[in-house]
CSV table of C-alpha atoms in Angstrom, one decimal:
chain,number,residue,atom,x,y,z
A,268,UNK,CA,38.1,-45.6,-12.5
A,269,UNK,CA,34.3,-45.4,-11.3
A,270,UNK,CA,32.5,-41.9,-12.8
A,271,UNK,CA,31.2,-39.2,-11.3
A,272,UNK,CA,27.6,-39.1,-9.8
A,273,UNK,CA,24.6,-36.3,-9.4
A,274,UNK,CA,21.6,-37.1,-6.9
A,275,UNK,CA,19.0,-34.6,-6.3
A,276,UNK,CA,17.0,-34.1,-2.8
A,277,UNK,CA,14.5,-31.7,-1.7
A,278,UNK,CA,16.3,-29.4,0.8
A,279,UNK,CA,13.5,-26.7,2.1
A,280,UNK,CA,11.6,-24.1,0.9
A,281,UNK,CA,12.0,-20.6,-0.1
A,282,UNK,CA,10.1,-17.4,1.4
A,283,UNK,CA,8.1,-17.2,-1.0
A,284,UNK,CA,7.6,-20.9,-0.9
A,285,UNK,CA,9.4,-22.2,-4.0
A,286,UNK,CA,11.0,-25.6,-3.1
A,287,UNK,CA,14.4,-25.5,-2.7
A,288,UNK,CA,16.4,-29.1,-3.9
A,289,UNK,CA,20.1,-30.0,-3.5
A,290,UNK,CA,22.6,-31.9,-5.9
A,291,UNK,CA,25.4,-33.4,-4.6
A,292,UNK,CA,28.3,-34.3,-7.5
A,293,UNK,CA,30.4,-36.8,-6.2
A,294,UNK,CA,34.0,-38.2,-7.3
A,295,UNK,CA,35.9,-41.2,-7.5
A,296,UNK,CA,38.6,-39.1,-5.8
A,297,UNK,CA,36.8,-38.6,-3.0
A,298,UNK,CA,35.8,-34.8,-3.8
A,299,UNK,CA,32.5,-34.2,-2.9
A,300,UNK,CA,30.6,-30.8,-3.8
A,301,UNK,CA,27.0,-29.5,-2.6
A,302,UNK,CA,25.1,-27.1,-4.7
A,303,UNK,CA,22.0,-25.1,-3.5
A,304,UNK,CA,19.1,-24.3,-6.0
A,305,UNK,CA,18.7,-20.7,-3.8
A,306,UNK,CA,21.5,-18.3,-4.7
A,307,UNK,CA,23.4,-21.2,-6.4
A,308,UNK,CA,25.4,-21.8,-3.4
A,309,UNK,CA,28.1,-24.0,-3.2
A,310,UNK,CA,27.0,-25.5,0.4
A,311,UNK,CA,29.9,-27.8,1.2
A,312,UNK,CA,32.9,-29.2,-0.7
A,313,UNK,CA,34.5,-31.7,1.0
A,314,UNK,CA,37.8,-32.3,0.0
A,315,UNK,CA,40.7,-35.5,1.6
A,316,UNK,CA,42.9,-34.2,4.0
A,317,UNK,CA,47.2,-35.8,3.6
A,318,UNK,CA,45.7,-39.2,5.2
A,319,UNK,CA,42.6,-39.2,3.3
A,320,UNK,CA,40.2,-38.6,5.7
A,321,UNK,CA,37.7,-36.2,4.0
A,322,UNK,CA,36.4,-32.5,5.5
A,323,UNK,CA,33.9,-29.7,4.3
A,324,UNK,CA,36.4,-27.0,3.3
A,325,UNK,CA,33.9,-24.3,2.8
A,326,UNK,CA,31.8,-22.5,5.0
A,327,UNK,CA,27.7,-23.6,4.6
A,328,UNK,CA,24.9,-23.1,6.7
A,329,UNK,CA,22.0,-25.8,7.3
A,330,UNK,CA,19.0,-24.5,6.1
A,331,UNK,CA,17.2,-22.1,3.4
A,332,UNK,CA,16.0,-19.7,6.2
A,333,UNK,CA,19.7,-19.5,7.1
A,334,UNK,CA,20.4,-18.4,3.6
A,335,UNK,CA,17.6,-15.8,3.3
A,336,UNK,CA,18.8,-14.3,6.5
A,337,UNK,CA,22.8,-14.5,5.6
A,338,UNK,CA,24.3,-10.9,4.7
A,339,UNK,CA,27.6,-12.5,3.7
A,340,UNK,CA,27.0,-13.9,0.7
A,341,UNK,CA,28.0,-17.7,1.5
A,342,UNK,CA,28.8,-19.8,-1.4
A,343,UNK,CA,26.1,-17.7,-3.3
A,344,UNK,CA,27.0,-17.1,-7.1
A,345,UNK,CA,26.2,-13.3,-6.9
A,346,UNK,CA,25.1,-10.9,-9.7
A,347,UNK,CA,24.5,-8.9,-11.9
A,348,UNK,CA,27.4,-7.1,-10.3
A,349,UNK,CA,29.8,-8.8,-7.9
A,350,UNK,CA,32.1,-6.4,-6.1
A,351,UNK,CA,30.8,-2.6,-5.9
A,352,UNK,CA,29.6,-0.2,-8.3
A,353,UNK,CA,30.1,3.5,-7.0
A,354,UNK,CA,27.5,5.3,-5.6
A,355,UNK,CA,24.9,3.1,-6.7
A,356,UNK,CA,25.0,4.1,-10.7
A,357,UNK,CA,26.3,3.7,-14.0
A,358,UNK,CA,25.8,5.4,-17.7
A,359,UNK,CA,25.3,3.2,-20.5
A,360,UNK,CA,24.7,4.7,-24.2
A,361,UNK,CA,24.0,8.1,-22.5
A,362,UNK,CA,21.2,6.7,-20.2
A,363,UNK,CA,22.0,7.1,-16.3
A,364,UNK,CA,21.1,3.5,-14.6
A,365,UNK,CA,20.5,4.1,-10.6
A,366,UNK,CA,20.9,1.1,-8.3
A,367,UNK,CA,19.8,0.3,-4.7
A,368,UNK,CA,23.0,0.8,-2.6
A,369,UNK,CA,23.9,-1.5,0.2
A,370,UNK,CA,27.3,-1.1,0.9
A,371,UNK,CA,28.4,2.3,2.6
A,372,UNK,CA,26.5,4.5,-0.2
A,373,UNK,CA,27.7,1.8,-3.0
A,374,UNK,CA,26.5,-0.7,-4.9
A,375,UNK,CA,27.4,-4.6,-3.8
A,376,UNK,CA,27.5,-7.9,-5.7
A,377,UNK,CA,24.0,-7.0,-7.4
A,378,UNK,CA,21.9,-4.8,-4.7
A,379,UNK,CA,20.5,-6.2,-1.6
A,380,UNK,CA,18.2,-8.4,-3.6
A,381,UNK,CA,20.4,-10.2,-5.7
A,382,UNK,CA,21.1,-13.1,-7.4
A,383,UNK,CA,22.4,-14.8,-4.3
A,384,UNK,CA,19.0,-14.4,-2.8
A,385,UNK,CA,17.3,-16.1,-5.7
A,386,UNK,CA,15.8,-19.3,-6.8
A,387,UNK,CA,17.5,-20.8,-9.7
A,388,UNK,CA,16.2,-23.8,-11.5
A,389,UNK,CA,18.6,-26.6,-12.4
A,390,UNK,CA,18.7,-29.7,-13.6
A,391,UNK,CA,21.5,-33.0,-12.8
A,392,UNK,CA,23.7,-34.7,-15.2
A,393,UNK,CA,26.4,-37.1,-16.1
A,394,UNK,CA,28.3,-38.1,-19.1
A,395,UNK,CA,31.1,-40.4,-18.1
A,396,UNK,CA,34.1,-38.4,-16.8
A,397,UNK,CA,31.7,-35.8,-14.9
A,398,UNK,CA,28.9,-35.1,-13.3
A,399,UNK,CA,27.1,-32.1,-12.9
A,400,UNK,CA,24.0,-29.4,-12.3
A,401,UNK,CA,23.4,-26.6,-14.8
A,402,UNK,CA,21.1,-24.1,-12.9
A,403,UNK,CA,19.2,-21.4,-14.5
A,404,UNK,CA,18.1,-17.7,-13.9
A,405,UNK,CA,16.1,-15.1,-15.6
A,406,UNK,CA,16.6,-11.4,-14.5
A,407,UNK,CA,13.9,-9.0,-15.6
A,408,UNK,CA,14.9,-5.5,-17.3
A,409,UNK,CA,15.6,-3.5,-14.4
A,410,UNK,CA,15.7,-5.8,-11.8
A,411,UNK,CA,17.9,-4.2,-9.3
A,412,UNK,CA,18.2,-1.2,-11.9
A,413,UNK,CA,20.3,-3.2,-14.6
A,414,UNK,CA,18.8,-3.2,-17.6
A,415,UNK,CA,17.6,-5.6,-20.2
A,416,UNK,CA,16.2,-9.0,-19.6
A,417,UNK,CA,19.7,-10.8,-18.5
A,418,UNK,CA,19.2,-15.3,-18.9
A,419,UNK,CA,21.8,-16.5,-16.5
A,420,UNK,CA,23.6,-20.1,-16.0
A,421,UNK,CA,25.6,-21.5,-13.7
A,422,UNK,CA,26.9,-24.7,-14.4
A,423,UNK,CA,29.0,-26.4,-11.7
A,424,UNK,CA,30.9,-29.7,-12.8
A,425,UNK,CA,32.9,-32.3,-10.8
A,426,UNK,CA,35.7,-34.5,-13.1
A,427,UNK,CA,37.2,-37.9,-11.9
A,428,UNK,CA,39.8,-35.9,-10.9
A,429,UNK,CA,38.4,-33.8,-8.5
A,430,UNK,CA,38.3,-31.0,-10.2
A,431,UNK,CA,35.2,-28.7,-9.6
A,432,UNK,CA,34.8,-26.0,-12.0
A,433,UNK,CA,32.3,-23.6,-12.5
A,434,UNK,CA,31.1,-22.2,-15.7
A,435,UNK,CA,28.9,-18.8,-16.3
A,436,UNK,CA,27.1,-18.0,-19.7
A,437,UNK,CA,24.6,-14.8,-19.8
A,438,UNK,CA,23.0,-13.1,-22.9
A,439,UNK,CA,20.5,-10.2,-22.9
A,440,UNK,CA,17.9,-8.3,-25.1
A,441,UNK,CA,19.5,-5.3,-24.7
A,442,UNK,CA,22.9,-3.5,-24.0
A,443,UNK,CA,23.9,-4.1,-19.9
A,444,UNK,CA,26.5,-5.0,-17.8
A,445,UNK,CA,27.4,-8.4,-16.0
A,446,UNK,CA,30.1,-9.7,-13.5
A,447,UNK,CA,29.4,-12.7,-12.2
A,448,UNK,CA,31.2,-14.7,-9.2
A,449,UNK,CA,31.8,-17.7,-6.8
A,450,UNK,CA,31.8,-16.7,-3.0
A,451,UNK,CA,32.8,-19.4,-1.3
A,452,UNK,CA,34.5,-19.0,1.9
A,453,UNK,CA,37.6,-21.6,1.8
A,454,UNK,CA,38.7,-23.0,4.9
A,455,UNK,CA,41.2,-26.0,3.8
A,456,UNK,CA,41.3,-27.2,7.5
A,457,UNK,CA,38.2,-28.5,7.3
A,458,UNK,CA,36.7,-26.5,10.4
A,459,UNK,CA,33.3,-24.9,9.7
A,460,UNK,CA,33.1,-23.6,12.8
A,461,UNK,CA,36.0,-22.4,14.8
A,462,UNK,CA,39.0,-21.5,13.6
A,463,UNK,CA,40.9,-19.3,11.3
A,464,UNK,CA,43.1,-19.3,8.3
A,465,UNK,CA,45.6,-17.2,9.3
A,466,UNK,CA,48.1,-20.2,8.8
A,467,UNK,CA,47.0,-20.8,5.4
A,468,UNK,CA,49.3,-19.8,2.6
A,469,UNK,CA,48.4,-18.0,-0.4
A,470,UNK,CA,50.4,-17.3,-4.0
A,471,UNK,CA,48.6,-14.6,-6.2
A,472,UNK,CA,49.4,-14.3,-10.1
A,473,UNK,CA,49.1,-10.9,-10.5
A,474,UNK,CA,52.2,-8.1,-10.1
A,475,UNK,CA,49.6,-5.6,-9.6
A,476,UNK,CA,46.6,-4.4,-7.2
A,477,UNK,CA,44.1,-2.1,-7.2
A,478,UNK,CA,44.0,0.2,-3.9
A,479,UNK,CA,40.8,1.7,-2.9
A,480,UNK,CA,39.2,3.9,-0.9
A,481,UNK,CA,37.3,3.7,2.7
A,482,UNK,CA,34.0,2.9,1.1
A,483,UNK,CA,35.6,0.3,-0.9
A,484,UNK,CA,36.2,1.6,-4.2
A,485,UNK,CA,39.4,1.6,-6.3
A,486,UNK,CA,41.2,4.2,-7.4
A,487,UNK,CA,41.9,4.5,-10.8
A,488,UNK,CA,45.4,3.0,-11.4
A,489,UNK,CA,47.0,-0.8,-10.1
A,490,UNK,CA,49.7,-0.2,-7.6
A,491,UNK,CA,52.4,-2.8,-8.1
A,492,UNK,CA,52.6,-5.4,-5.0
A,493,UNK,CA,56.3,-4.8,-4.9
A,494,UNK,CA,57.3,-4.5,-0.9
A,495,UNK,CA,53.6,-4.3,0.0
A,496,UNK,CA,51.5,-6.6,2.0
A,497,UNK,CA,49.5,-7.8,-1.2
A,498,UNK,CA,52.6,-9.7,-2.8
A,499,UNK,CA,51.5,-13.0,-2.3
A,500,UNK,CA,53.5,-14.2,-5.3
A,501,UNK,CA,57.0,-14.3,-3.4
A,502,UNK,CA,59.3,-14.8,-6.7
A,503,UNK,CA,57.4,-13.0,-9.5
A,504,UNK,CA,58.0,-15.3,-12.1
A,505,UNK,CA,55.8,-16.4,-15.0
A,506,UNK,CA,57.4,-19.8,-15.0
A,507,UNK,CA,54.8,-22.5,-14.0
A,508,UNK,CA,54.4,-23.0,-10.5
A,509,UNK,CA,55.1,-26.6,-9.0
A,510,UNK,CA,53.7,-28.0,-5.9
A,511,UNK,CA,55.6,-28.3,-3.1
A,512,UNK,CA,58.1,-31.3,-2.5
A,513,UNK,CA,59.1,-33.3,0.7
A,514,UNK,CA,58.4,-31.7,3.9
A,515,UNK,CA,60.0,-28.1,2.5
A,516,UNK,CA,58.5,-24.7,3.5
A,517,UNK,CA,54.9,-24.1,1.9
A,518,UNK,CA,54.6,-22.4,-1.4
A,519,UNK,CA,53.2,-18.6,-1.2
A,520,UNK,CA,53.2,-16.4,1.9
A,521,UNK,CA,51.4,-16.9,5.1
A,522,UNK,CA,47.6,-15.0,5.3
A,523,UNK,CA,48.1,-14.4,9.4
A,524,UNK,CA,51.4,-11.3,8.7
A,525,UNK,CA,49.9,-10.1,6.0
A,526,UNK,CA,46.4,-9.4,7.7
A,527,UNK,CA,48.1,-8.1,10.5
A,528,UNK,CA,50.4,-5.7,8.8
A,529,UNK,CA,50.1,-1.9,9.8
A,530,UNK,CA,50.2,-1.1,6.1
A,531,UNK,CA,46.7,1.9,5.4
A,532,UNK,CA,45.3,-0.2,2.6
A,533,UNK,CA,45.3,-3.4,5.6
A,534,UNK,CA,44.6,-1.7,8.3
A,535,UNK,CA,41.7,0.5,6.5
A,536,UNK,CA,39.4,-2.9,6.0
A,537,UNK,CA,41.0,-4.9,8.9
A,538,UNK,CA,42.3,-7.0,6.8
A,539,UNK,CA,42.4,-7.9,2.9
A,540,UNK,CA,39.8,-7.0,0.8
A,541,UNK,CA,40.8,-5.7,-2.5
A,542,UNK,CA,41.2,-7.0,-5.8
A,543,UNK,CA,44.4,-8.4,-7.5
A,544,UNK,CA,45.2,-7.7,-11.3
A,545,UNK,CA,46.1,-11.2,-12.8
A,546,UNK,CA,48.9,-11.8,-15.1
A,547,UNK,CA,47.8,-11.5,-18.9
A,548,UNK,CA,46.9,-14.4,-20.8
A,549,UNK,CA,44.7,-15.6,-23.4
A,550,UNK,CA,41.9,-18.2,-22.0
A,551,UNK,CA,42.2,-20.2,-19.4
A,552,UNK,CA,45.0,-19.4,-16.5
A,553,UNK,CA,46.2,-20.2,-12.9
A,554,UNK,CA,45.1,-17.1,-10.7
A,555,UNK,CA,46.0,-18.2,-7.6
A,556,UNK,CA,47.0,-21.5,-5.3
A,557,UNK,CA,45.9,-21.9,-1.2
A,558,UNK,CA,47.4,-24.4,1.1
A,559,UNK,CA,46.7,-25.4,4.7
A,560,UNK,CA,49.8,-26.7,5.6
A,561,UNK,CA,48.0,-28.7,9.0
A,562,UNK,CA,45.4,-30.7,6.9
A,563,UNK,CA,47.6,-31.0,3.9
A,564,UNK,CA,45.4,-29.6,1.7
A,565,UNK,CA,45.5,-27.5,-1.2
A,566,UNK,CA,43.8,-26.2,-4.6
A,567,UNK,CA,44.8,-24.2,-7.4
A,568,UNK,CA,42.3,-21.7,-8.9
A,569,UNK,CA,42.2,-21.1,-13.0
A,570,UNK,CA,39.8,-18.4,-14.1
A,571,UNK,CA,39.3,-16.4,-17.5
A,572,UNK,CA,38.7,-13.3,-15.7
A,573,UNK,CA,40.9,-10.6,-15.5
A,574,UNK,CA,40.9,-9.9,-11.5
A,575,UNK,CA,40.8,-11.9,-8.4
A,576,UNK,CA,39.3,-10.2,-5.3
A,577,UNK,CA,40.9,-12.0,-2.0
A,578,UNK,CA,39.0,-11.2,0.7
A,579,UNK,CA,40.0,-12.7,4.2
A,580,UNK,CA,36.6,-12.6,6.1
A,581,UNK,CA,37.6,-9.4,8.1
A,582,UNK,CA,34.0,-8.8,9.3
A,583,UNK,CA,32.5,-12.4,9.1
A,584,UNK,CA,30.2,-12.9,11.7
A,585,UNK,CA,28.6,-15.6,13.8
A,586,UNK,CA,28.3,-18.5,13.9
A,587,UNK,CA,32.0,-18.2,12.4
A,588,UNK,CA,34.3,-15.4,13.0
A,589,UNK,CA,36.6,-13.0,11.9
A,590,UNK,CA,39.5,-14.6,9.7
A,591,UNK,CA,37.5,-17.7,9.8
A,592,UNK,CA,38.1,-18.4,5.9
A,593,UNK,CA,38.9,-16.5,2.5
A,594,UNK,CA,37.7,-15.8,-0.8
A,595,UNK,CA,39.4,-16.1,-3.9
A,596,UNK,CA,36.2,-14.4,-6.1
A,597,UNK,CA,37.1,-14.4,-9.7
A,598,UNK,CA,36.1,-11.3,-11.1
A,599,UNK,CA,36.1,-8.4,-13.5
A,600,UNK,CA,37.2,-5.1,-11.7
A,601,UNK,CA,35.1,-3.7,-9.1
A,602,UNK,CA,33.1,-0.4,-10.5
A,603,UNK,CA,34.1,-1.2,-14.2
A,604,UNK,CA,30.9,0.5,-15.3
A,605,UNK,CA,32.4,3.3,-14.3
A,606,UNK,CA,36.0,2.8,-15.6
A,607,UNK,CA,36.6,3.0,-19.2
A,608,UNK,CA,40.6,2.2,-18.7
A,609,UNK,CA,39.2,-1.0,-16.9
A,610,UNK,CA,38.2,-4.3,-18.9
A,611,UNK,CA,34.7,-3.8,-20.3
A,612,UNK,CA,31.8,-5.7,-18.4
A,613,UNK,CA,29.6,-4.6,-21.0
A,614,UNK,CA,27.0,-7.3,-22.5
A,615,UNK,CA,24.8,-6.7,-25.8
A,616,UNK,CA,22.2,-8.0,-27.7
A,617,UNK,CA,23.7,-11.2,-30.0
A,618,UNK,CA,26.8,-11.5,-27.8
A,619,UNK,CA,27.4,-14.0,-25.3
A,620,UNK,CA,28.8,-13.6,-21.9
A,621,UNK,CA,31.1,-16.6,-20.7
A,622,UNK,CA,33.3,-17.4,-18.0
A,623,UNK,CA,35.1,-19.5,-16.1
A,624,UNK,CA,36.5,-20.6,-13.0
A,625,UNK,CA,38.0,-24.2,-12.1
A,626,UNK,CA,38.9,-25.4,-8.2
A,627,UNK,CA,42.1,-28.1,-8.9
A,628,UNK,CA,42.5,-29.8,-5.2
A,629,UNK,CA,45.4,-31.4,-4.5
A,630,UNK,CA,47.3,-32.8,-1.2
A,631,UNK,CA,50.8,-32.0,0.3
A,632,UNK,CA,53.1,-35.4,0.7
A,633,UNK,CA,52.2,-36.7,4.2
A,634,UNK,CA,54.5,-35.7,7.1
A,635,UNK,CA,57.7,-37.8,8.0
């Protein structure tokens, strides 16, 4: 089987005038992925539909200026914070850390500067079996308010197999915290543009959610999805899941009845927005598989982190639309720093922060 490649191009130019390049990893599979140097943005991903006719399955826009101006966080690997810290502030070793707020009084993904407005620097490779770009970012001691001097990288790899994984690593010079994400917006039709995913279907490993308040927040205990509109996991089993056979019913539960349920915690964001409480485990796990049962398309997503926030793009605006994608954003809990019964997202001095997240597309059998 041929290998994987990595070509670089020059793609635009920052506001403040950095150049901007773009790699595009490309597999023998015919999975091809796009990667940004601003915001480290996934830009497209394009993926074989059931007759092998390729599509972009995640939502991109076509220039930097596009990127500077989007409030939606598109592809962008955000930070230091993805999700929301409450009311913009955290203790840390007795000392009170204030943020800039941009999310109704809260904290979101990092502050309105974040890392998904930021040039990273990156360099290509290859070694045989995959191809890649490791991309680089330094974050001065409180830059957004976070403290300590936070080195960040993102390294996005693409297997013969069409696998495209994405792999975090962060260390600082003194204590902080960090919770770093992917937020692409997954479409598996193939449609950039128009469309929705309400025909998509979703499974969730987790048994548990956590519910949150109108601004966004969790309370402090997991609800169980139990005969709620967040079970997405239909059986409840910790048997491995297999992929669906013949021309069956789809594995998981349709997005479009469970967006449109009357349910408070649905209703109260339009939609889903709220993060899922995986199954434990020790290292690398399934979190979640998606399917668009018209293109035939599908992916499974492993992660190491202990949450999965699925949000359904209730308020995505133009040029797309409401419900026009989803993201599955591989997480630690939203306002952690803030939650000592929640998983720690503290980093120190000498300790290394590592993550990782891995997109396994697959196809459904063609139709008979």
């Amino acid at each position: 089987m041929a290998a994987p490649t990595v070509r670089r191009e020059r793609f635009g130019t920052a506001p403040d005038g950095t150049p901007v390049h773009r790699w595009t990893l490309a597999s023998p599979s015919g999975v091809e992925a796009a990667v940004l140097s601003f915001g480290a943005v996934l830009q497209s991903c394009r993926v074989p539909d059931r007759a092998g006719r390729p599509g972009n399955v995640v939502l991109g826009l076509p220039s930097v200026p596009d990127y500077a101006a989007d409030d939606a966080y598109l592809g962008a690997v955000v930070g230091r914070y993805a999700n929301r810290i409450a009311h913009g502030g955290f203790e840390l070793d007795g000392v009170r850390y204030v943020l800039p707020t941009n999310d109704r009084g809260h904290t979101l993904h990092g502050g309105p500067d974040g890392f998904h407005r930021r040039v990273w620097t990156g360099a290509g490779f290859a070694d045989g079996r995959r191809a890649g770009v490791r991309l680089r970012l330094r974050s001065p001691h409180l830059d957004m308010g976070f403290p300590g001097v936070l080195d960040v990288e993102a390294t996005y790899t693409l297997d013969a197999d069409g696998t495209l994984a994405v792999d975090y690593r962060a260390t600082t010079d003194r204590p902080t915290v960090v919770n770093l994400t992917q937020h692409a917006y997954w479409n598996l039709d193939g449609r950039s543009a128009e469309g929705d995913v309400l025909g998509h279907w979703l499974r969730v490993d987790a048994d548990a959610y956590l519910p949150i308040d109108a601004g966004g927040i969790p309370y402090d205990e997991p609800a169980s999805v139990r005969g709620t509109p967040f079970d997405f996991a239909p059986t409840l089993q910790s048997t491995p899941m297999s992929l669906p056979s013949g021309n069956g019913p789809p594995t998981g539960v349709a997005l479009g009845g469970r967006t449109q349920s009357a349910h408070p915690q649905v209703t109260a964001v339009n939609g889903i927005d709220h993060c899922f409480v995986l199954r434990d485990g020790i290292g690398l796990r399934r979190a979640a598989y998606l399917q668009g049962p018209r293109s035939g398309r599908a992916f499974e997503v492993w992660t190491t982190e202990p949450g999965l926030q699925v949000y359904t793009s209730n308020a995505l605006g133009a040029p797309f639309g409401r419900h026009a994608a989803v993201c599955l954003e591989t997480q630690n809990f939203p306002d952690a720093p803030n939650r000592p019964t929640y998983p720690s997202p503290v980093l120190r001095p000498g300790r290394v922060h590592r993550s990782t997240t891995q997109y396994r597309f697959t196809h459904l059998p063609a139709r008979t």
